[in-house]
Every structure is written in structure tokens, then in C-alpha cells.
PDB file of C-alpha atoms in Angstrom:
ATOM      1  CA  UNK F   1     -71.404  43.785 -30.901  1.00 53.00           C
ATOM      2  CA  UNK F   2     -69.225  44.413 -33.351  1.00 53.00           C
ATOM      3  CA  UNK F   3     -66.354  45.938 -30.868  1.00 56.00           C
ATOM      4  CA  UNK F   4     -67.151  42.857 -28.923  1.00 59.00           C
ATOM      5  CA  UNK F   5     -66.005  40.786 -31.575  1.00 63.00           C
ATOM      6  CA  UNK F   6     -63.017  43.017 -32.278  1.00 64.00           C
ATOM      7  CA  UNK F   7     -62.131  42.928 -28.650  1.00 64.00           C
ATOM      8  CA  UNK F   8     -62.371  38.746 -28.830  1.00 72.00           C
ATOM      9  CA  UNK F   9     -60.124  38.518 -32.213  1.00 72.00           C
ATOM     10  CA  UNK F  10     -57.382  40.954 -30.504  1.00 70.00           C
ATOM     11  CA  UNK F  11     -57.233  38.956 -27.691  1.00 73.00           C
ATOM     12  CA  UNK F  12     -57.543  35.771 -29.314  1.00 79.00           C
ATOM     13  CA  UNK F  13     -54.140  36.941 -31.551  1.00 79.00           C
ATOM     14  CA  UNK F  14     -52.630  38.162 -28.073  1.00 78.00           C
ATOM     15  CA  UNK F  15     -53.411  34.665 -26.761  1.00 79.00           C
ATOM     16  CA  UNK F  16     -51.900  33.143 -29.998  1.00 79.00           C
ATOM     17  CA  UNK F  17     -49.123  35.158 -29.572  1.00 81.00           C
ATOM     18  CA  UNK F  18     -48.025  34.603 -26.022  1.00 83.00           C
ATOM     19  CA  UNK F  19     -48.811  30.170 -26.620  1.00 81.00           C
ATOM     20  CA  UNK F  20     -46.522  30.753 -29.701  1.00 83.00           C
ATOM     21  CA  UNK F  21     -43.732  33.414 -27.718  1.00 85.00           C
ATOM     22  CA  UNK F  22     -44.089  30.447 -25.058  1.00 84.00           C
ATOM     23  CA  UNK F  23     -43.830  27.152 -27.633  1.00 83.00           C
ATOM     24  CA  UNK F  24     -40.380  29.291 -28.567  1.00 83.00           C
ATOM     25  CA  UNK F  25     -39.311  29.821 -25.108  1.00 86.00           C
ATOM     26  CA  UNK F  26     -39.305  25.794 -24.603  1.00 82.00           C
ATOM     27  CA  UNK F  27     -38.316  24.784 -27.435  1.00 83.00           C
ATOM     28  CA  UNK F  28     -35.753  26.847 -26.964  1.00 82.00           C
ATOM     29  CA  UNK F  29     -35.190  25.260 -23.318  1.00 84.00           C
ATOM     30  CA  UNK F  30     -35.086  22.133 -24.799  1.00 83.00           C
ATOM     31  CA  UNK F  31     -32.817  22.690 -26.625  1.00 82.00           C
ATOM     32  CA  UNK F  32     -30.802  24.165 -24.327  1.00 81.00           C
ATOM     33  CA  UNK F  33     -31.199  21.499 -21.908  1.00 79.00           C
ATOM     34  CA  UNK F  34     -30.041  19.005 -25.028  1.00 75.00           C
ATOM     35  CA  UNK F  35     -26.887  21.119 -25.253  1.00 76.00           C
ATOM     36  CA  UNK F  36     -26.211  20.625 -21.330  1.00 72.00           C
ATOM     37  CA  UNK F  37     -26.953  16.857 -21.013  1.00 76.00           C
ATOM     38  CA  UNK F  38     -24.661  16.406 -24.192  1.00 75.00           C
ATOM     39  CA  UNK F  39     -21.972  18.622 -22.328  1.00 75.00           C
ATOM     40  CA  UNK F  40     -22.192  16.799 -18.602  1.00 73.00           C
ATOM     41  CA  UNK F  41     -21.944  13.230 -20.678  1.00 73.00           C
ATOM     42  CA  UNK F  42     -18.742  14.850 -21.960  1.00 75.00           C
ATOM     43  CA  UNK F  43     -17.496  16.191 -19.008  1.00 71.00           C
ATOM     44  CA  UNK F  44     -18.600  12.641 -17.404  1.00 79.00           C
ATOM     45  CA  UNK F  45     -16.445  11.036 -19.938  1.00 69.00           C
ATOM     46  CA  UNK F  46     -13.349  13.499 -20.024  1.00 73.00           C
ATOM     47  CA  UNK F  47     -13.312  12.536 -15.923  1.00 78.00           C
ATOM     48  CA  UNK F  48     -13.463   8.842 -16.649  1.00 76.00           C
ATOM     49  CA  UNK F  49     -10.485   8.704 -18.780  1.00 76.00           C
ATOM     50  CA  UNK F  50      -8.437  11.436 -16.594  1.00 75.00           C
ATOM     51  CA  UNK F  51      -9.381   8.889 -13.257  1.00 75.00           C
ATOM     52  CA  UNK F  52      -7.947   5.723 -15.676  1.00 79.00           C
ATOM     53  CA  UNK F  53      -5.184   7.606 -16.954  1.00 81.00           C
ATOM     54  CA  UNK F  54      -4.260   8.168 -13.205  1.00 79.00           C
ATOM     55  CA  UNK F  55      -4.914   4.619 -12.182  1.00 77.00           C
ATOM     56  CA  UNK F  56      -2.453   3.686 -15.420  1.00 81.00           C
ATOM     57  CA  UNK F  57       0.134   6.473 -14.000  1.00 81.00           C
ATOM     58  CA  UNK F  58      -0.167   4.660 -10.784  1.00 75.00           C
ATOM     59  CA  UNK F  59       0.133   1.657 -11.868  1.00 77.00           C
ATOM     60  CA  UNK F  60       3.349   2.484 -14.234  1.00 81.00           C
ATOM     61  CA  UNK F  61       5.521   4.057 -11.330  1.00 78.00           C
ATOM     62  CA  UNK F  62       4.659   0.740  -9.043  1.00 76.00           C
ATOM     63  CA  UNK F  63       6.172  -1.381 -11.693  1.00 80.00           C
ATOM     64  CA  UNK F  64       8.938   1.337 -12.133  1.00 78.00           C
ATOM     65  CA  UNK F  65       9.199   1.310  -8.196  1.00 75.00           C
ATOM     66  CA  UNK F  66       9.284  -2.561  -7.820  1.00 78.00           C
ATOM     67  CA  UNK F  67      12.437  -2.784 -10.817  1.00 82.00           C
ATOM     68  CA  UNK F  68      14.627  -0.424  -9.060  1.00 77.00           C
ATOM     69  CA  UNK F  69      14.387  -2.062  -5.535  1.00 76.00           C
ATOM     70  CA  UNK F  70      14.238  -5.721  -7.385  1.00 80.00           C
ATOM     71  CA  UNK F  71      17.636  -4.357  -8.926  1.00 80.00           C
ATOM     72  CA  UNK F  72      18.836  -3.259  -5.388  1.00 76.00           C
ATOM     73  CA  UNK F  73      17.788  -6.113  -3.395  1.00 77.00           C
ATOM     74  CA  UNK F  74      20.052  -8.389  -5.809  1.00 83.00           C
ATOM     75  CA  UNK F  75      22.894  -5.958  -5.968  1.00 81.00           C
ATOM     76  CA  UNK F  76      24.366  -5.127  -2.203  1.00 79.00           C
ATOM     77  CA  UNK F  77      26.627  -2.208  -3.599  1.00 81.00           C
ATOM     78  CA  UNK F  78      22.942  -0.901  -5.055  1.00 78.00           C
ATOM     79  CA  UNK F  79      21.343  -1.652  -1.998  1.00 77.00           C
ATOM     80  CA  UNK F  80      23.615   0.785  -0.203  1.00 79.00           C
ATOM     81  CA  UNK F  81      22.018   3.686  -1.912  1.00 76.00           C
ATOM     82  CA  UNK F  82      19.004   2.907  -0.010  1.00 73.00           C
ATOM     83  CA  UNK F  83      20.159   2.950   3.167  1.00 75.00           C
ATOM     84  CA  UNK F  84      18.054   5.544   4.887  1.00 76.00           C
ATOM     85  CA  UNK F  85      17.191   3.854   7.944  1.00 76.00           C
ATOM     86  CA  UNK F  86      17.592   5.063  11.579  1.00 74.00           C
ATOM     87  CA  UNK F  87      20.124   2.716  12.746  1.00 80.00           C
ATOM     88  CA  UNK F  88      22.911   0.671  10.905  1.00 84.00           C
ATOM     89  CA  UNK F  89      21.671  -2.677   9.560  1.00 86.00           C
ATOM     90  CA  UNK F  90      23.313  -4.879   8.106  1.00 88.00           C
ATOM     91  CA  UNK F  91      23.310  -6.124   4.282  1.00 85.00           C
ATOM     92  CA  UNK F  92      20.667  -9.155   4.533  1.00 89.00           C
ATOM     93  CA  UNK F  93      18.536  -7.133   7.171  1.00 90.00           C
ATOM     94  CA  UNK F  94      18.427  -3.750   4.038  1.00 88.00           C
ATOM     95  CA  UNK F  95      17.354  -6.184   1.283  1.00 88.00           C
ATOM     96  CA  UNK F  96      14.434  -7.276   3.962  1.00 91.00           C
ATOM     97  CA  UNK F  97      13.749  -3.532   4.734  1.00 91.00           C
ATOM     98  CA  UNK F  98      13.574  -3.032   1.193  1.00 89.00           C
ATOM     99  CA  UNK F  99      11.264  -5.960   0.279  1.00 91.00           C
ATOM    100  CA  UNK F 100       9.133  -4.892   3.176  1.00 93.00           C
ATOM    101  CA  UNK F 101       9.215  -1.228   1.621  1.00 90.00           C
ATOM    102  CA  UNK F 102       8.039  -3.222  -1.370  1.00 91.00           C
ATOM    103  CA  UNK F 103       5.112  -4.930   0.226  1.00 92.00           C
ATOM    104  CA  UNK F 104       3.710  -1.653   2.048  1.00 93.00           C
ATOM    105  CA  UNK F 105       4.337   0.148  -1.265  1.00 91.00           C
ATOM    106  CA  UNK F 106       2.246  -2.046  -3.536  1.00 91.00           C
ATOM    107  CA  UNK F 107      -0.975  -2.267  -0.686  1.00 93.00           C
ATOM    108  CA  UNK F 108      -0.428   1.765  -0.899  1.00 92.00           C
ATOM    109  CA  UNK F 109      -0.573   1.519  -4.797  1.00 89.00           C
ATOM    110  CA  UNK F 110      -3.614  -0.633  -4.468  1.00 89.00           C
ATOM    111  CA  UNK F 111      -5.779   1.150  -2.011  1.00 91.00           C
ATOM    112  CA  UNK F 112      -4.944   4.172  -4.528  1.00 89.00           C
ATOM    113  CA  UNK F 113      -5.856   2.355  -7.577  1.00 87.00           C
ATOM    114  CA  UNK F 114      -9.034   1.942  -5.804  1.00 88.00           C
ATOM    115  CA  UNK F 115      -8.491  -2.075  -5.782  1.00 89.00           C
ATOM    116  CA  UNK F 116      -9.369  -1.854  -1.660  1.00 91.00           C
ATOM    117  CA  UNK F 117     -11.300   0.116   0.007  1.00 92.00           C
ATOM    118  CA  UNK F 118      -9.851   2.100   3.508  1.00 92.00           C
ATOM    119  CA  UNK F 119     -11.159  -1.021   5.753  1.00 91.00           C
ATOM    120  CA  UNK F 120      -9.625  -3.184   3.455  1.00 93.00           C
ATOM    121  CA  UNK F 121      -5.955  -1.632   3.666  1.00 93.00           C
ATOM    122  CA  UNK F 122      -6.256  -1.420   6.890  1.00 92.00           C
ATOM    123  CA  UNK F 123      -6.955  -4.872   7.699  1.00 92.00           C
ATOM    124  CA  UNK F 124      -4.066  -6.191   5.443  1.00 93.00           C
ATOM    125  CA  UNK F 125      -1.412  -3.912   6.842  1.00 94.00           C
ATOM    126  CA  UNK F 126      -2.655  -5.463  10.267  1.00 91.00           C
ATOM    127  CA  UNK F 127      -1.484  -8.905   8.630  1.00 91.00           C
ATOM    128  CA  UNK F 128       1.463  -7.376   7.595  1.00 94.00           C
ATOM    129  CA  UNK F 129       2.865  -5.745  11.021  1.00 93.00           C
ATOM    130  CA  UNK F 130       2.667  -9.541  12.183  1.00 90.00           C
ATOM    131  CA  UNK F 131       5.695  -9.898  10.496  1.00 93.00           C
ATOM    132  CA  UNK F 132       8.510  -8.922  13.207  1.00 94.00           C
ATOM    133  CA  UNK F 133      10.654  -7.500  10.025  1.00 95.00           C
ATOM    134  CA  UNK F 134       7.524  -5.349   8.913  1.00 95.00           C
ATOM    135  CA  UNK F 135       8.285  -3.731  12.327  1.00 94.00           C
ATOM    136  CA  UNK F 136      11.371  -3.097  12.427  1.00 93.00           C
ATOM    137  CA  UNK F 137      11.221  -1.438   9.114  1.00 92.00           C
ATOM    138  CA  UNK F 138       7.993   0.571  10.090  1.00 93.00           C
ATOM    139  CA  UNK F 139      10.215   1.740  13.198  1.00 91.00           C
ATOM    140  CA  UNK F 140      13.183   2.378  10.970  1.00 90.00           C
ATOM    141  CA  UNK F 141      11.550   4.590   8.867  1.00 89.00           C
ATOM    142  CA  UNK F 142       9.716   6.316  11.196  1.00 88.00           C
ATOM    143  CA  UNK F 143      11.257  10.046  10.224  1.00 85.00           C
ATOM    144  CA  UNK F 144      11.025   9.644   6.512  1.00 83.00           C
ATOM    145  CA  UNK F 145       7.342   9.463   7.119  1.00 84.00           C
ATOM    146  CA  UNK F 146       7.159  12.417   9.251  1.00 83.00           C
ATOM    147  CA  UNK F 147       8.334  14.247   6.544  1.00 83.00           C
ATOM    148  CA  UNK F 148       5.254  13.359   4.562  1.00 82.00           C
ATOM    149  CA  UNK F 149       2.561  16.392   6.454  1.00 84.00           C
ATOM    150  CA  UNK F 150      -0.211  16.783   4.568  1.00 86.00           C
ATOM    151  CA  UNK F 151      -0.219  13.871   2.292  1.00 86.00           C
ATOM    152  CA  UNK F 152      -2.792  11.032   1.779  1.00 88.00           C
ATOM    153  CA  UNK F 153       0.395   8.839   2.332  1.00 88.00           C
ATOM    154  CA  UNK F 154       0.808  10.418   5.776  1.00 89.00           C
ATOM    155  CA  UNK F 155      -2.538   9.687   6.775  1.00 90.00           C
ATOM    156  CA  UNK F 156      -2.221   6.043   6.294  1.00 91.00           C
ATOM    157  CA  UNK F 157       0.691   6.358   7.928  1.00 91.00           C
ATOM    158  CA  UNK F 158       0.038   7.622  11.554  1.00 91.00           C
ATOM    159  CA  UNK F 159      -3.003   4.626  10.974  1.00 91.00           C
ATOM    160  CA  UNK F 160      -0.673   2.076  10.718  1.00 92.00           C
ATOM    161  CA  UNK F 161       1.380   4.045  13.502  1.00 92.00           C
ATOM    162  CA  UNK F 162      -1.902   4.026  15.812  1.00 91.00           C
ATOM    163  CA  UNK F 163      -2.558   0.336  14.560  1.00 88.00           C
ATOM    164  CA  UNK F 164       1.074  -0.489  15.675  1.00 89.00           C
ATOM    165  CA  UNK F 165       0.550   1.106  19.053  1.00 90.00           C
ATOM    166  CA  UNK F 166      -2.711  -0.646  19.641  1.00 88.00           C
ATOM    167  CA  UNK F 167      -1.132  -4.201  18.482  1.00 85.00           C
ATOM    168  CA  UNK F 168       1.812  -3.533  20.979  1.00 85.00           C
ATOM    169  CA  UNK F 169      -0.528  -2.678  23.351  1.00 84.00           C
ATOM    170  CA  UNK F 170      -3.434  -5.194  22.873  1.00 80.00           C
ATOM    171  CA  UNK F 171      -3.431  -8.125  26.019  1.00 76.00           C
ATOM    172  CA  UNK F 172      -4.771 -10.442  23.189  1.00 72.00           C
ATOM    173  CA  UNK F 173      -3.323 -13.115  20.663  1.00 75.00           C
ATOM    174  CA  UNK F 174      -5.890 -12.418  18.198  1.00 74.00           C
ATOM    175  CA  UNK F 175      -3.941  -9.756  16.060  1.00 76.00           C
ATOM    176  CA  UNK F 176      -6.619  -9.667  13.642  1.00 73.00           C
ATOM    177  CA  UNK F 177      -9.579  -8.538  16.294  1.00 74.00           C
ATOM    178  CA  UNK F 178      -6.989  -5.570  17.665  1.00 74.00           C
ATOM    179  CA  UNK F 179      -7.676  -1.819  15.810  1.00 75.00           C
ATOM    180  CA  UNK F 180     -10.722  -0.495  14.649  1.00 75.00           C
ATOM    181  CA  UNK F 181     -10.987  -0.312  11.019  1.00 75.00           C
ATOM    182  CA  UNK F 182     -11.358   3.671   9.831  1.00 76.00           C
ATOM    183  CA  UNK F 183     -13.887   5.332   8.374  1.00 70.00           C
ATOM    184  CA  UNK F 184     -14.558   4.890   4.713  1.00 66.00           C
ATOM    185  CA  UNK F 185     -14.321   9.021   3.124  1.00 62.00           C
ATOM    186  CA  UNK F 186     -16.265  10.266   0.611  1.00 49.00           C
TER     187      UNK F 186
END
């Protein structure tokens, strides 16, 4: 009997000391798992500020963008350093490529900003390309895009180029049924 007992109190201090090796062992997880939730919330956090520091960068060379062609738009001998169209144009008809320029620039700025959404940029460029100046300027800078492969820019622009097509095309007055709106990405 006595070995019996000796046999219980060894395994009762085995038992001990396996609940106590395993108390440790989470405790120890818990503490890890502290020191992971801490780090995600700062990683979280770090990403938050980089996305509005972005935003703010975006935001800074739009107003940056908007002063130099406000500048060249009231200056003709400035305006000539922007002509980059396809075909000569004449003074009046650059500042209105340029103010167009401006108006496709800032919805650009804005979808990127994350102030609209895809469907949302898409439908106001459709309002846009009603304008018959909007169109020539698309058209006259045609190859400047083309030079943009790869880009988020030249994505949105081959679907205002397939929006164009399909509003030239459309046997409808009712611009703003024409196009299907794209996909929203992840």
C-alpha cells in the first residue's frame, strides 16, 4: 500500500508539473499574442497615416497642377509651352484644351483620393465627353496617353476611350444610359 501511495504522490507532482509547465506555456502565449495585437494596431496605424500622407501628396500636386495651367491659361506666351496636341490649334482653342486637361485632371485626382468610387468616375467623365471641347481634347491627346502602358492612369484612359467609342456609336440621345459602368477592384 505504501508503494501505492508513492506511486499516487509521484504522479500527482508529475500532474502538478505538466498543469504548471502548461499554465507557463499560455501565459506565455498570452503574452505573446498581447505583443502581436499591440504590433498589428501599429502596423494598422503606420498604414493609416502612410494612405493620408498619400491622399495629402495627392492633393498638394493637384493644387500645384491647377497654378501652373491657371498661370498658362492667362498668359498665351505660357500657354505655348503646352502645346502638345496633335494638330495646330489656335490660342483660345489651347487655353480650352488646357482647362479641359484641368477638369479630367482633378476627377483623376479625386477618384485617387478615394473621393469616388470607379462607377462614380466613370459616370462623370460620361458628363464630361458631352462637352464637344472635352472631345476634341480627348482626341488631341490621344498619343500622350498611349505613352502611359501600365499605369492606373492608362486604364482609365482606354475606359474613357471605350466610353467615347460607345457614345459615338450609341443610336440614342440619352448620353447618360450609353456605357456600362466598370467593375469596382478590390
Amino acid at each position: 500500500m505504501a508503494t501505492r501511495n508513492s506511486g499516487i504522490r509521484g504522479l500527482r507532482s508529475a500532474v502538478a508539473a505538466c498543469l504548471g509547465m502548461a499554465a507557463g506555456t499560455f501565459a506565455a502565449m498570452a503574452a505573446q499574442r498581447h505583443t502581436l495585437d499591440a504590433i498589428n494596431a501599429r502596423l494598422e496605424h503606420l498604414e493609416k497615416r502612410a494612405l493620408t500622407q498619400q491622399q495629402a501628396n495627392l492633393a498638394m500636386q493637384q493644387r500645384q497642377h491647377w497654378e501652373l495651367l491657371s498661370k498658362a491659361m492667362d498668359n498665351p506666351e505660357l500657354t505655348e509651352v503646352l502645346d502638345i496636341f496633335e494638330v495646330p490649334v489656335t490660342v483660345q482653342k489651347r487655353r480650352q484644351y488646357l482647362f479641359a486637361n484641368a477638369l479630367y485632371t482633378n476627377l483623376l485626382c479625386y477618384y485617387r483620393i478615394g473621393n469616388l468610387t470607379r462607377d462614380e468616375f466613370f459616370k462623370h467623365a460620361r458628363g464630361m465627353l458631352q462637352n464637344p471641347i472635352v472631345r476634341e481634347y480627348w482626341n488631341a491627346t490621344r498619343q500622350q496617353r498611349a505613352s502611359l502602358t501600365g499605369t492606373e492612369e492608362a486604364e482609365l484612359g482606354r475606359l474613357i476611350d471605350d466610353l467615347l467609342l460607345q457614345l459615338d456609336e450609341a443610336d440614342t440621345d440619352e448620353w447618360w444610359v450609353v456605357g456600362d459602368p466598370p467593375l469596382e477592384r478590390d
